[in-house]
Short mmCIF file of C-alpha atoms and ligand atoms in Angstrom, two decimals:
data_model
loop_
_atom_site.label_atom_id
_atom_site.label_comp_id
_atom_site.label_asym_id
_atom_site.label_seq_id
_atom_site.Cartn_x
_atom_site.Cartn_y
_atom_site.Cartn_z
CA MET T 215 22.53 -25.86 5.61
CA SER T 216 22.65 -25.84 1.55
CA GLU T 217 20.27 -23.88 -0.83
CA GLN T 218 18.84 -27.27 -2.36
CA ASP T 219 18.20 -27.99 1.80
CA ILE T 220 16.06 -24.74 2.61
CA GLU T 221 14.14 -25.13 -0.94
CA VAL T 222 13.42 -28.33 -0.13
CA MET T 223 12.50 -27.37 3.56
CA GLU T 224 10.14 -24.38 1.50
CA SER T 225 8.06 -26.71 -0.87
CA ILE T 226 7.40 -29.13 2.88
CA ALA T 227 6.40 -25.23 4.22
CA GLU T 228 4.28 -24.71 1.31
CA SER T 229 3.01 -27.95 0.78
CA VAL T 230 1.56 -27.33 4.74
CA ALA T 231 0.33 -24.27 4.29
CA GLU T 232 -1.56 -25.63 1.58
CA SER T 233 -3.23 -28.75 2.67
CA VAL T 234 -4.28 -26.63 6.29
CA ALA T 235 -5.41 -23.85 3.71
CA ALA T 236 -7.72 -26.72 2.29
CA SER T 237 -9.16 -27.93 5.82
CA MET T 238 -9.90 -24.26 6.50
CA MET T 239 -11.56 -23.21 3.90
CA ALA T 240 -15.06 -24.44 5.65
CA GLU T 241 -14.02 -22.65 8.59
CA GLN T 242 -13.04 -19.44 6.97
CA ASN T 243 -16.58 -17.30 7.67
CA SER T 244 -16.94 -17.78 11.14
CA THR T 245 -12.74 -17.44 11.86
CA ASN T 246 -12.71 -14.32 9.92
CA ASP T 247 -15.42 -12.84 12.15
CA THR T 248 -13.65 -13.62 15.34
CA THR T 249 -11.35 -12.12 14.22
CA ASN T 250 -12.37 -9.01 13.31
CA THR T 251 -14.38 -8.60 16.29
CA ASN T 252 -11.41 -9.09 17.90
CA ALA T 253 -9.23 -6.85 16.45
CA SER T 254 -11.85 -3.91 16.18
CA GLN T 255 -11.33 -3.39 20.09
CA GLU T 256 -8.84 -0.77 19.87
CA SER T 257 -6.80 -1.97 23.45
CA THR T 258 -2.93 -1.92 22.22
CA SER T 259 -2.67 -5.81 24.05
CA GLN T 260 -5.79 -6.76 22.05
CA GLU T 261 -5.04 -5.72 18.78
CA ALA T 262 -1.75 -7.51 19.79
CA GLN T 263 -3.31 -10.50 20.14
CA ALA T 264 -6.07 -10.14 17.74
CA SER T 265 -2.92 -9.74 14.94
CA SER T 266 -1.33 -12.83 15.99
CA GLU T 267 -4.36 -15.03 15.71
CA SER T 268 -5.45 -13.43 12.20
CA VAL T 269 -1.97 -13.78 11.14
CA GLU T 270 -1.80 -17.55 11.67
CA SER T 271 -5.51 -18.00 10.79
CA GLN T 272 -5.03 -15.77 7.65
CA SER T 273 -2.11 -16.60 5.97
CA SER T 274 -3.50 -19.76 4.91
CA GLN T 275 -6.38 -18.12 2.74
CA ALA T 276 -2.96 -16.53 1.25
CA ALA T 277 -1.85 -19.42 0.08
CA GLN T 278 -5.12 -20.56 -1.05
CA GLU T 279 -5.00 -17.20 -2.53
CA SER T 280 -1.20 -17.51 -4.03
CA MET T 281 -2.90 -20.65 -5.75
CA THR T 282 -6.33 -19.03 -7.12
CA THR T 283 -3.30 -16.43 -8.79
CA GLN T 284 -1.26 -19.12 -10.70
CA SER T 285 -3.88 -20.98 -11.54
CA ASN T 286 -6.11 -17.90 -13.05
CA THR T 287 -2.52 -16.39 -14.97
CA GLY T 288 -0.06 -18.60 -14.75
CA SER T 289 2.35 -16.61 -12.50
CA GLN T 290 5.35 -17.64 -10.26
CA THR T 291 4.74 -18.84 -7.11
CA ALA T 292 4.93 -16.35 -4.02
CA SER T 293 9.00 -18.35 -2.86
CA GLN T 294 10.46 -18.81 -6.53
CA PRO T 295 13.64 -17.03 -6.20
CA SER T 296 13.49 -13.12 -6.73
CA VAL T 297 15.79 -13.46 -9.57
CA GLU T 298 12.99 -15.19 -12.26
CA ALA T 299 10.82 -12.31 -10.69
CA THR T 300 12.33 -9.84 -13.10
CA THR T 301 11.22 -11.44 -16.47
CA THR T 302 7.72 -10.97 -15.55
CA PRO T 303 6.24 -9.22 -18.75
CA ILE T 304 3.90 -6.20 -17.56
CA GLY T 305 0.39 -7.66 -18.82
CA ASP T 306 -0.69 -5.09 -21.06
CA GLY T 307 -2.72 -1.99 -19.35
CA PHE T 308 -2.27 1.25 -18.33
CA ALA T 309 1.09 0.40 -16.70
CA SER T 310 2.42 -1.46 -20.09
CA GLU T 311 0.91 1.94 -22.16
CA HIS T 312 2.35 4.45 -20.13
CA GLY T 313 5.75 2.97 -19.32
CA ALA T 314 8.24 4.08 -17.03
CA LEU T 315 7.09 7.29 -14.47
CA ARG T 316 9.76 9.92 -14.15
CA VAL T 317 8.91 13.32 -11.86
CA ASP T 318 9.14 16.71 -13.63
CA GLY T 319 9.06 20.02 -11.35
CA ALA T 320 5.62 19.16 -9.69
CA LYS T 321 4.42 16.90 -11.88
CA LEU T 322 4.77 13.13 -12.54
CA VAL T 323 4.75 11.94 -15.82
CA ASP T 324 4.88 8.91 -17.86
CA GLN T 325 7.74 7.61 -20.62
CA ASN T 326 6.41 10.10 -23.18
CA GLY T 327 6.50 12.64 -20.84
CA ASN T 328 2.75 13.35 -20.40
CA PRO T 329 1.61 14.22 -16.90
CA ILE T 330 -0.35 10.99 -15.17
CA GLN T 331 -1.98 10.32 -12.24
CA LEU T 332 -2.57 7.55 -10.51
CA TYR T 333 -5.24 6.41 -8.46
CA GLY T 334 -6.74 3.08 -6.36
CA MET T 335 -7.31 1.37 -3.15
CA SER T 336 -4.32 1.17 -0.69
CA THR T 337 -4.40 -2.28 0.93
CA HIS T 338 -4.56 -2.52 4.68
CA GLY T 339 -1.21 -3.95 6.77
CA ILE T 340 -0.42 -6.99 4.59
CA ALA T 341 -0.01 -9.57 7.61
CA TRP T 342 -3.56 -8.41 8.69
CA PHE T 343 -5.75 -8.78 5.89
CA PRO T 344 -3.63 -10.95 3.34
CA GLN T 345 -6.28 -12.14 1.92
CA PHE T 346 -6.69 -8.68 -0.40
CA VAL T 347 -3.49 -9.61 -1.98
CA SER T 348 -4.55 -11.28 -4.88
CA TYR T 349 -4.72 -11.17 -9.10
CA ASP T 350 -9.02 -11.30 -8.48
CA SER T 351 -8.58 -8.79 -6.01
CA PHE T 352 -7.07 -6.52 -8.30
CA LYS T 353 -8.54 -7.22 -10.99
CA THR T 354 -12.02 -6.26 -9.42
CA LEU T 355 -10.14 -3.15 -8.99
CA ARG T 356 -8.55 -2.61 -12.29
CA ASP T 357 -11.99 -3.80 -14.29
CA ASP T 358 -15.16 -2.76 -11.96
CA TRP T 359 -13.32 -0.22 -9.79
CA ASN T 360 -11.72 1.50 -12.74
CA THR T 361 -8.62 1.83 -10.79
CA ASN T 362 -5.15 2.03 -11.89
CA CYS T 363 -2.33 1.37 -9.32
CA VAL T 364 -2.37 -0.49 -5.92
CA ARG T 365 -0.66 0.79 -2.50
CA LEU T 366 0.57 -2.72 -1.07
CA ALA T 367 1.16 -1.46 2.98
CA MET T 368 3.69 -3.31 5.24
CA TYR T 369 3.57 -2.65 8.44
CA THR T 370 6.86 -2.65 9.85
CA HIS T 371 5.74 -2.19 13.72
CA GLU T 372 2.20 -3.38 14.95
CA TYR T 373 0.56 -6.56 13.80
CA ASN T 374 3.47 -9.38 13.83
CA GLY T 375 5.27 -6.03 11.52
CA TYR T 376 7.90 -6.78 9.34
CA CYS T 377 10.63 -5.86 12.26
CA THR T 378 8.91 -6.54 15.21
CA GLY T 379 9.11 -10.46 14.51
CA GLY T 380 6.64 -10.87 11.55
CA ASP T 381 7.77 -13.53 8.87
CA GLN T 382 9.23 -11.90 7.05
CA GLU T 383 9.63 -14.47 4.03
CA TYR T 384 5.92 -14.73 4.67
CA LEU T 385 5.56 -10.85 4.37
CA LYS T 386 8.23 -10.77 1.68
CA SER T 387 6.43 -13.14 -1.07
CA LEU T 388 3.14 -11.67 0.00
CA VAL T 389 4.25 -8.87 -1.68
CA ARG T 390 5.86 -10.50 -4.40
CA THR T 391 2.09 -11.83 -4.83
CA GLY T 392 0.82 -8.29 -5.01
CA VAL T 393 3.94 -6.94 -7.23
CA ASP T 394 3.44 -9.63 -9.79
CA ALA T 395 -0.59 -9.47 -9.69
CA ALA T 396 -0.28 -5.56 -10.29
CA THR T 397 2.36 -6.41 -13.07
CA GLU T 398 0.03 -8.42 -14.82
CA LEU T 399 -3.00 -6.68 -14.94
CA GLY T 400 -0.99 -3.82 -16.48
CA MET T 401 -1.07 -1.67 -13.29
CA TYR T 402 1.13 -0.31 -11.38
CA VAL T 403 2.09 -0.77 -7.67
CA ILE T 404 3.23 0.79 -4.61
CA ILE T 405 5.41 -0.98 -1.66
CA ASP T 406 5.04 0.93 1.03
CA TRP T 407 7.37 -0.12 4.40
CA HIS T 408 4.46 1.36 6.75
CA VAL T 409 5.82 2.68 9.39
CA LEU T 410 3.75 3.80 11.82
CA GLN T 411 3.93 3.32 15.94
CA ASP T 412 7.77 2.54 15.64
CA GLN T 413 7.44 7.20 14.24
CA ASP T 414 11.63 7.99 13.35
CA PRO T 415 12.22 5.32 10.36
CA ASN T 416 15.54 5.22 11.34
CA VAL T 417 14.64 2.50 13.58
CA TYR T 418 14.60 0.33 11.75
CA LYS T 419 16.58 1.71 9.37
CA GLU T 420 18.85 -1.38 8.85
CA GLN T 421 16.37 -4.15 7.71
CA SER T 422 14.75 -1.09 5.43
CA LYS T 423 17.76 -1.28 3.65
CA ALA T 424 17.73 -4.87 3.13
CA PHE T 425 14.09 -5.17 2.27
CA PHE T 426 14.55 -2.35 -0.11
CA LYS T 427 17.80 -3.78 -1.93
CA GLU T 428 15.77 -6.84 -2.34
CA MET T 429 13.24 -6.04 -3.51
CA SER T 430 14.88 -3.66 -5.80
CA GLU T 431 17.25 -6.71 -7.19
CA THR T 432 13.91 -8.33 -7.65
CA TYR T 433 12.19 -5.48 -9.51
CA ALA T 434 14.81 -3.60 -11.12
CA ASN T 435 13.18 -3.85 -15.21
CA ASN T 436 9.26 -3.42 -13.78
CA THR T 437 8.90 -0.03 -14.83
CA ASN T 438 5.79 -0.32 -12.86
CA VAL T 439 6.83 -0.63 -9.27
CA ILE T 440 6.94 2.26 -7.05
CA TYR T 441 8.74 2.49 -3.73
CA GLU T 442 7.59 3.92 -0.59
CA ILE T 443 10.33 4.19 1.87
CA CYS T 444 8.68 5.72 5.16
CA ASN T 445 4.77 5.51 5.23
CA GLU T 446 4.19 8.11 8.23
CA PRO T 447 6.99 9.59 10.35
CA ASN T 448 5.18 11.00 13.38
CA GLY T 449 5.75 12.46 16.71
CA TYR T 450 9.74 12.77 17.52
CA ALA T 451 10.63 12.68 13.96
CA THR T 452 11.73 15.69 12.39
CA TRP T 453 12.14 16.07 8.58
CA ASP T 454 16.11 16.31 9.60
CA SER T 455 15.96 13.28 10.97
CA VAL T 456 13.36 11.70 8.04
CA LYS T 457 16.40 13.58 5.61
CA ALA T 458 19.22 11.92 6.58
CA TYR T 459 17.52 8.29 6.29
CA ALA T 460 16.12 8.88 2.79
CA LYS T 461 19.47 9.68 2.02
CA GLU T 462 20.82 6.34 3.11
CA ILE T 463 17.97 4.39 1.35
CA ILE T 464 17.27 6.27 -1.59
CA PRO T 465 20.70 5.20 -2.90
CA VAL T 466 20.08 1.34 -2.21
CA ILE T 467 17.01 1.35 -4.48
CA ARG T 468 18.86 3.51 -7.50
CA ALA T 469 21.77 0.74 -7.31
CA ASN T 470 19.45 -1.08 -8.86
CA ASP T 471 17.18 0.58 -10.32
CA PRO T 472 18.72 4.16 -11.17
CA ASP T 473 15.27 5.50 -12.35
CA ALA T 474 12.76 3.83 -9.73
CA VAL T 475 10.16 6.81 -8.47
CA ILE T 476 10.76 6.83 -4.55
CA ILE T 477 7.96 8.68 -1.94
CA VAL T 478 9.56 9.85 1.17
CA GLY T 479 7.13 10.70 3.91
CA THR T 480 6.58 13.76 6.01
CA PRO T 481 6.91 14.48 9.37
CA THR T 482 3.43 14.55 11.47
CA TRP T 483 1.70 11.65 10.20
CA SER T 484 2.94 12.74 6.10
CA GLN T 485 1.49 16.44 6.92
CA ASP T 486 4.14 18.42 7.00
CA ILE T 487 4.45 18.52 3.31
CA ASP T 488 5.91 22.57 3.58
CA GLN T 489 9.28 21.30 5.39
CA ALA T 490 10.26 19.23 2.65
CA LYS T 491 9.12 22.50 0.43
CA ALA T 492 11.39 24.24 2.26
CA ASN T 493 14.85 21.96 2.19
CA PRO T 494 13.98 19.58 -0.02
CA LEU T 495 15.67 15.96 -1.35
CA ASP T 496 18.86 16.77 -3.94
CA GLU T 497 17.47 13.82 -6.16
CA GLU T 498 15.52 12.98 -8.72
CA ASN T 499 12.47 11.36 -9.19
CA ILE T 500 11.11 11.88 -5.74
CA LEU T 501 7.51 12.23 -4.62
CA TYR T 502 6.28 13.77 -0.84
CA ALA T 503 3.71 12.02 0.75
CA LEU T 504 0.72 14.73 2.19
CA HIS T 505 -1.69 12.05 3.91
CA PHE T 506 -5.04 13.39 4.86
CA TYR T 507 -8.69 12.08 6.60
CA ALA T 508 -11.45 13.72 5.63
CA GLY T 509 -12.84 13.98 8.37
CA THR T 510 -10.61 15.08 10.44
CA HIS T 511 -8.35 16.96 8.13
CA LYS T 512 -9.68 20.19 6.35
CA ASP T 513 -8.62 23.71 4.24
CA VAL T 514 -5.51 24.07 7.14
CA LEU T 515 -4.26 21.00 4.97
CA TRP T 516 -5.73 21.08 1.44
CA ASN T 517 -4.18 24.85 1.37
CA ARG T 518 -1.00 23.92 2.06
CA MET T 519 -1.20 21.16 -0.06
CA ASP T 520 -2.41 23.45 -2.89
CA SER T 521 0.19 25.82 -2.02
CA CYS T 522 3.09 23.39 -1.87
CA VAL T 523 2.34 22.15 -5.25
CA GLN T 524 2.06 25.35 -7.04
CA ASN T 525 5.44 26.62 -5.44
CA GLY T 526 6.97 22.89 -7.75
CA LEU T 527 6.74 20.43 -5.15
CA PRO T 528 6.04 16.44 -6.35
CA VAL T 529 3.21 15.29 -3.86
CA ILE T 530 1.20 12.48 -3.76
CA VAL T 531 -1.44 11.67 -2.13
CA SER T 532 -0.49 7.56 -0.98
CA GLU T 533 -3.45 7.24 1.75
CA PHE T 534 -5.92 9.23 2.09
CA GLY T 535 -9.67 8.18 4.33
CA MET T 536 -13.23 9.60 4.27
CA CYS T 537 -13.32 9.45 7.46
CA ASP T 538 -11.20 10.62 11.12
CA ALA T 539 -8.49 10.40 11.65
CA SER T 540 -8.53 7.02 13.61
CA GLY T 541 -9.39 5.69 10.52
CA ASN T 542 -12.93 5.23 12.44
CA GLY T 543 -15.94 7.10 12.97
CA ALA T 544 -17.92 8.82 10.27
CA ASN T 545 -18.19 9.79 6.72
CA ASP T 546 -17.44 13.79 5.84
CA PHE T 547 -17.78 12.99 2.33
CA ASN T 548 -18.28 16.64 1.92
CA SER T 549 -14.68 17.28 3.07
CA ALA T 550 -13.87 14.62 0.57
CA GLN T 551 -15.13 16.40 -1.83
CA SER T 552 -12.90 19.05 -1.81
CA TRP T 553 -10.45 17.23 -1.57
CA MET T 554 -10.72 15.84 -4.50
CA ASP T 555 -11.07 19.19 -5.89
CA VAL T 556 -7.63 20.77 -4.78
CA ILE T 557 -6.40 16.95 -6.03
CA GLU T 558 -7.98 16.75 -9.52
CA ARG T 559 -6.79 20.53 -10.31
CA HIS T 560 -3.44 19.42 -10.31
CA ASN T 561 -3.37 15.78 -11.18
CA ILE T 562 -1.99 14.33 -8.08
CA SER T 563 -2.28 10.54 -7.65
CA PHE T 564 -4.30 9.49 -4.51
CA PHE T 565 -4.97 5.80 -2.73
CA CYS T 566 -7.63 5.50 -0.23
CA TRP T 567 -6.90 3.42 2.89
CA ASN T 568 -8.11 0.75 3.23
CA LEU T 569 -8.37 -2.50 0.77
CA ALA T 570 -10.49 -4.74 3.72
CA ASN T 571 -13.32 -5.59 5.73
CA LYS T 572 -12.18 -4.88 9.40
CA ASN T 573 -15.23 -3.07 11.26
CA GLU T 574 -13.68 0.21 11.27
CA SER T 575 -15.60 2.57 8.80
CA SER T 576 -12.02 3.01 6.32
CA SER T 577 -12.54 -0.37 5.14
CA VAL T 578 -14.76 -0.49 2.09
CA PHE T 579 -15.97 -3.79 2.87
CA LYS T 580 -18.50 -4.73 5.83
CA GLU T 581 -16.87 -7.55 8.54
CA SER T 582 -19.93 -9.45 7.11
CA CYS T 583 -18.13 -9.47 4.07
CA THR T 584 -15.95 -13.23 2.80
CA LYS T 585 -15.46 -12.40 -0.95
CA THR T 586 -11.75 -11.13 -1.80
CA SER T 587 -12.57 -10.11 -5.40
CA GLY T 588 -16.08 -9.31 -7.53
CA TRP T 589 -17.77 -7.15 -5.12
CA THR T 590 -21.35 -5.73 -4.82
CA GLU T 591 -22.81 -2.97 -3.22
CA GLU T 592 -24.01 -5.50 -0.33
CA ASP T 593 -20.24 -6.23 0.06
CA MET T 594 -19.04 -2.30 1.30
CA ASN T 595 -19.63 0.26 3.82
CA GLU T 596 -20.18 3.89 2.46
CA SER T 597 -16.74 4.26 2.42
CA GLY T 598 -16.53 1.81 -0.66
CA LYS T 599 -19.78 2.75 -2.15
CA TRP T 600 -18.10 5.60 -2.29
CA ILE T 601 -15.25 5.94 -3.27
CA ARG T 602 -16.14 3.02 -5.97
CA GLU T 603 -18.15 5.53 -7.78
CA TYR T 604 -15.64 8.45 -7.33
CA PHE T 605 -13.25 5.86 -9.48
CA ARG T 606 -15.71 4.69 -11.66
CA ASN T 607 -16.27 8.73 -12.72
CA LYS T 608 -13.56 9.70 -13.62
CA GLN T 609 -11.87 9.77 -17.46
C1 LIG U 856 -5.23 1.90 11.32
C2 LIG U 856 -6.05 1.12 10.77
C3 LIG U 856 -6.91 0.42 12.36
C4 LIG U 856 -5.28 -0.14 13.01
C5 LIG U 856 -4.54 0.86 13.24
C6 LIG U 856 -3.07 0.84 14.04
O1 LIG U 856 -6.66 1.50 10.17
O2 LIG U 856 -7.13 -0.99 11.46
O3 LIG U 856 -6.22 -0.40 14.26
O4 LIG U 856 -4.19 1.74 11.89
O5 LIG U 856 -2.87 1.80 14.32
C7 LIG U 856 -2.91 6.49 9.41
C8 LIG U 856 -2.32 5.52 8.93
C9 LIG U 856 -3.25 4.05 8.44
C10 LIG U 856 -3.44 3.74 9.73
C11 LIG U 856 -4.85 5.16 9.58
C12 LIG U 856 -5.84 5.02 10.29
O6 LIG U 856 -1.22 5.53 7.83
O7 LIG U 856 -1.75 2.77 9.38
O8 LIG U 856 -4.63 2.84 9.98
N1 LIG U 856 -4.39 6.07 9.86
O9 LIG U 856 -5.71 5.36 11.56
N2 LIG U 856 -2.35 7.47 9.03
C13 LIG U 856 -3.66 8.45 9.55
C14 LIG U 856 -4.97 7.23 9.59
#
């Protein structure tokens, strides 16, 4: 097939998606409710089913969102060739003021060498909740929630994951929509290769290489893009195997974007930063991920973070929740505050899971909330109210 044929097919696919989106707008509320009710049931097969239903119904919402983004901001369409995205200028704001970041000892610093702290929301899986990947959503996060960075979580395995039959072109277009929106808003943005059920990032190493090659080509000139190459190695994945994986992926990114900041996950769901401290990568501009869920993880883990950072390890909390590690259950805001005390003491960057309206306590919006921007307290779960207040009170 010639390139022209591919373009024609893409434009047909787009217009079909747009007309489906238009006809589905009226049904959006009820569809959303049904999807989330199904999805909140915990058995794997039910989740798989819910996820495929939701991807079908929500990809059309995403088409609609991306139309909104274009009309608001004049940004490129998601399916335009990646090379044009490199010309996206960074909008006025935090990311244009602070420019290219780098890692200096245990600190993340800006283009002038001043310490910088990034903070904001992580999306849920973008395949599952694509409606929150938009200019308007991120604008509310910037202006009303006082955040300066967004994390785009793309599952590799579950929920029509990128490596398990998910529509890769669609998922990449969502990533581009998210990066372009953040860029126009002058925000930093993390592209997260969300390893979870796949446990060891080496399982989909080749796909990861191809993905990060393309993303780093596309965003080589964007000083606001950060790459997170494996969310949470777990199970049998050892630090040695994660390190071996990182040694193959980092050069792929560096070939296009030599100074990019890269986040590397650590074993046991990104808790074993002490293993990284004992045997770090021989690379510049690396942040090691520590994740916590305040209902489950307490002093043992925050003391580990404290001591690793004091001893010079550059750490980022690229994901945390106030509830337990299942993403559900009661919030423990006292524990969350204790975590924040350590985070703030070391100026560590942090990202709250998750920007969605799933029926679970870590989702910041109520299941009944169908807004994708301009949220008020009535739209929020307890987690949403707490974290928005926390962000707002930051200087
Ligand atoms: C959870 C989601 C939940 C989903 C589940 C899939 O909140 O809706 O059913 O993933 O397994 C993590 C992961 C993150 C998890 C989260 C809560 O990075 O993907 O999200 N969590 O379990 N690590 C620790 C907790």
